[in-house]
PDB file of C-alpha atoms in Angstrom:
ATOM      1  CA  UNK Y   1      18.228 -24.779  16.172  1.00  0.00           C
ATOM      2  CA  UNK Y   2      16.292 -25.356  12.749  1.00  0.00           C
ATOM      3  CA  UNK Y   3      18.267 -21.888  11.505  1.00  0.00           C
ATOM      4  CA  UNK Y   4      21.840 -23.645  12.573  1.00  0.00           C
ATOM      5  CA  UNK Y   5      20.935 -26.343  10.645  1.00  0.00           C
ATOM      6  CA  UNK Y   6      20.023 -24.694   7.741  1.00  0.00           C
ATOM      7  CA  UNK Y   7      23.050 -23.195   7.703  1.00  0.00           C
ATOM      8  CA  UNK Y   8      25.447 -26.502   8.174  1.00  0.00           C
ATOM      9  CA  UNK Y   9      23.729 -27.732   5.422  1.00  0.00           C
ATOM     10  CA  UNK Y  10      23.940 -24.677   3.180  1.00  0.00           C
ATOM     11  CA  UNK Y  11      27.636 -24.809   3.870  1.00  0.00           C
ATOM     12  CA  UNK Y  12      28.110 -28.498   2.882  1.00  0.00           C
ATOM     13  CA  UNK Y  13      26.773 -27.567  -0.750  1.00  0.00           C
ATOM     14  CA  UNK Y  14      29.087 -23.899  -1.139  1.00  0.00           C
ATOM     15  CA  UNK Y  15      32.561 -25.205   0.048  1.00  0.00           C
ATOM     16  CA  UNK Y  16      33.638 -21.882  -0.726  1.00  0.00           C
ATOM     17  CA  UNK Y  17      33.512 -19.467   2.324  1.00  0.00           C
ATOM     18  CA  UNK Y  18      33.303 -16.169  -0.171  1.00  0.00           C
ATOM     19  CA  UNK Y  19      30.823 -18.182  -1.872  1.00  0.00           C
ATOM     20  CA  UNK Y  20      29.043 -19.297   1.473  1.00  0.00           C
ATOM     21  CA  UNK Y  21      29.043 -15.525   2.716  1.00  0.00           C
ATOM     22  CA  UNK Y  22      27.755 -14.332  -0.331  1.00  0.00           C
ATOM     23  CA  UNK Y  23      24.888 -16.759  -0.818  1.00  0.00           C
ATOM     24  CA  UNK Y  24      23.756 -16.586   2.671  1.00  0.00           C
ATOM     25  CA  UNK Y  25      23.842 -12.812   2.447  1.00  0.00           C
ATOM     26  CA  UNK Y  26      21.555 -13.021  -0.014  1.00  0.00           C
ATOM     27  CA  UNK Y  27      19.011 -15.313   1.251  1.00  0.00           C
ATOM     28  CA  UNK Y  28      18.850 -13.026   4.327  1.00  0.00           C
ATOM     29  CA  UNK Y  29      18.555  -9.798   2.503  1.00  0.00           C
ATOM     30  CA  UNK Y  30      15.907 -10.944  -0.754  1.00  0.00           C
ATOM     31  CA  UNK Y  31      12.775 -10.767   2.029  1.00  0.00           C
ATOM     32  CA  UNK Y  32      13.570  -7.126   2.738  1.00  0.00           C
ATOM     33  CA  UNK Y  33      14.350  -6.211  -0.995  1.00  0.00           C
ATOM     34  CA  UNK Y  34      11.306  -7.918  -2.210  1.00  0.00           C
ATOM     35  CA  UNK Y  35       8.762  -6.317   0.884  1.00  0.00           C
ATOM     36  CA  UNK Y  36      10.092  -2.520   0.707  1.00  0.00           C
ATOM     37  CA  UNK Y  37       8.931  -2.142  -2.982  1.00  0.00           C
ATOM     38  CA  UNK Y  38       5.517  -2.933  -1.976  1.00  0.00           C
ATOM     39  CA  UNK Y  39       6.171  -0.357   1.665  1.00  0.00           C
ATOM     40  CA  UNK Y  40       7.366   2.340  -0.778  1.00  0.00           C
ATOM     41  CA  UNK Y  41       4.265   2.371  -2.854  1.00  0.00           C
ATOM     42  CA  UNK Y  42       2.796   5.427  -2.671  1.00  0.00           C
ATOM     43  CA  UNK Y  43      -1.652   5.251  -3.179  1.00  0.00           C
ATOM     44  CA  UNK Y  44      -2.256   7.355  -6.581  1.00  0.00           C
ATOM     45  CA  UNK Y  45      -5.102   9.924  -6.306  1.00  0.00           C
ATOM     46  CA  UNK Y  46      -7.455   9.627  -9.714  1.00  0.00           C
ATOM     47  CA  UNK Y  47      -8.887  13.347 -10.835  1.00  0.00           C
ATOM     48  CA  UNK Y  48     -12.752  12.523 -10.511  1.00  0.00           C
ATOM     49  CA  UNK Y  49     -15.802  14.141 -11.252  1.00  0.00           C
ATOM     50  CA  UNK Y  50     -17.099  13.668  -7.701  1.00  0.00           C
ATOM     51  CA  UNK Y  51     -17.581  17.375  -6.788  1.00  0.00           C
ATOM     52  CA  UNK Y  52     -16.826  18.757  -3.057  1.00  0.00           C
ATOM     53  CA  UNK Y  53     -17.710  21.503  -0.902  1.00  0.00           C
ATOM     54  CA  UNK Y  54     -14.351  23.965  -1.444  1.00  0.00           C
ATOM     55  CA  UNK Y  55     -13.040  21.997   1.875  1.00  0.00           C
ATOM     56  CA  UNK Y  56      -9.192  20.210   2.158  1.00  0.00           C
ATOM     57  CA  UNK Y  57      -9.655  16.946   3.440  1.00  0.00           C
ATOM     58  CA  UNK Y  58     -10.645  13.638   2.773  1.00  0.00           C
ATOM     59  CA  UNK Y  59     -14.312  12.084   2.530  1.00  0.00           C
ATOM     60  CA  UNK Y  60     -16.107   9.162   1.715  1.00  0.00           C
ATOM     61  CA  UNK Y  61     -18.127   8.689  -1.833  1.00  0.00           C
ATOM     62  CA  UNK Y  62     -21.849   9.054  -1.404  1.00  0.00           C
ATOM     63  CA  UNK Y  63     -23.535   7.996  -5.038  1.00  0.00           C
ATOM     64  CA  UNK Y  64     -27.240   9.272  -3.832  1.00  0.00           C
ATOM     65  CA  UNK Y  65     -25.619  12.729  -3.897  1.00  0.00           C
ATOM     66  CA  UNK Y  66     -23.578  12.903  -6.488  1.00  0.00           C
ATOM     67  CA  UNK Y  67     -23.287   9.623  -9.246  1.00  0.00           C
ATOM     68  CA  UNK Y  68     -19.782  10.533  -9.835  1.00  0.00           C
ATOM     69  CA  UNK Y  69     -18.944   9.671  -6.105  1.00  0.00           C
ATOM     70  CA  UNK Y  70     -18.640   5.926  -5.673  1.00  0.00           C
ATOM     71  CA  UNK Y  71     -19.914   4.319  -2.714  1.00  0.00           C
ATOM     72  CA  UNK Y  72     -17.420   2.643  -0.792  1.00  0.00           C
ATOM     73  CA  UNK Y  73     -14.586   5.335  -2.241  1.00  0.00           C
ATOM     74  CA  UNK Y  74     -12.432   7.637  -0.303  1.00  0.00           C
ATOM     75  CA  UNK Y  75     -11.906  11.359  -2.157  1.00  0.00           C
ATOM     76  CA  UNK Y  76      -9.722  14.029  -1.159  1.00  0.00           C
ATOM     77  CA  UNK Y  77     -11.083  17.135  -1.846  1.00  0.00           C
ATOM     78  CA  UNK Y  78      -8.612  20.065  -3.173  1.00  0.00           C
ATOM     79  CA  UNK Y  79      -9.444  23.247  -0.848  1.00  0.00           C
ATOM     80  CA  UNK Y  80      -8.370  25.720  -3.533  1.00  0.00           C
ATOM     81  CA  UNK Y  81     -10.082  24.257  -7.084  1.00  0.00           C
ATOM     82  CA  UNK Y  82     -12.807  22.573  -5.339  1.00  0.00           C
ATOM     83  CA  UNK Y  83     -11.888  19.767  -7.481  1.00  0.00           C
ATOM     84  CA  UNK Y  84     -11.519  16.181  -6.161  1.00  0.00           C
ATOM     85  CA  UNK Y  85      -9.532  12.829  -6.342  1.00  0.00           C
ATOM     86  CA  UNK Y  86     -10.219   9.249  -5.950  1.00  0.00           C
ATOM     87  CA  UNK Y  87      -8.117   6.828  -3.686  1.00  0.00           C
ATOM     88  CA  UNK Y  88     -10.419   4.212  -4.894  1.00  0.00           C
ATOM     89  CA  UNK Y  89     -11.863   1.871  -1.759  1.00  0.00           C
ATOM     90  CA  UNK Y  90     -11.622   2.024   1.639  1.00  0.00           C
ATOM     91  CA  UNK Y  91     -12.873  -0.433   4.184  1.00  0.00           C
ATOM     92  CA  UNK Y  92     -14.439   1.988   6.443  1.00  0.00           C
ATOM     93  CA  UNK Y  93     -16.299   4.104   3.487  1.00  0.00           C
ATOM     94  CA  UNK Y  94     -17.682   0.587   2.477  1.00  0.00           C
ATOM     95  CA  UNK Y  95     -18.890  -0.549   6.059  1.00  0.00           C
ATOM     96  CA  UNK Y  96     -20.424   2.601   7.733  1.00  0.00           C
ATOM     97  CA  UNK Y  97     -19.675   5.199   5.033  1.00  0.00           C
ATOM     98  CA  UNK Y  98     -17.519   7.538   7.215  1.00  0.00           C
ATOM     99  CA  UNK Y  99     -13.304   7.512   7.295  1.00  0.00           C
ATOM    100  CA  UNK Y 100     -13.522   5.605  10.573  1.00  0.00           C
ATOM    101  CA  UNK Y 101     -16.375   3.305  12.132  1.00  0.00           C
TER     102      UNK Y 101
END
């Protein structure tokens, strides 16, 4: 009921029903437009220092093994260079140290 009259009094201001359409079109569609930018954003891996063991996959930063690996951190570790990259924090990394508590 509150959406219906929402809408009557929308209309009363845009006597126009091109006008009307176009503005309520709008309103409806500005939530989505606004929200999917923030969906779409993909997490950016940061080269790092933090060395790993020559495994693919993903681990959490342990600073008492290596300073370069920040506690609290997530890394994913590239299985060909050895290399890793920082997703920066991670709830789980920060509470029990591990991907998943």
């Amino acid at each position: 009921m509150k959406v219906r009259g929402a809408i009557h009094r929308c209309r009363e201001h845009y006597t126009d029903m091109k006008q009307f359409t176009a503005v309520l079109a709008l309103c409806a569609l500005a939530p989505m437009a606004l929200a999917q930018g923030s969906l779409m954003d993909k997490r950016g891996c940061k080269p790092s220092n933090c060395a790993c063991i020559g495994r693919q996959g993903q681990f959490c930063g342990d600073e008492s093994i290596n300073k370069a690996c920040t506690n609290g951190h997530v890394f994913e570790c590239n299985g060909n260079s050895g290399k890793s990259c920082d997703y920066g924090l991670r709830d789980s990394c920060r509470k029990c140290g591990k991907l998943g508590c």
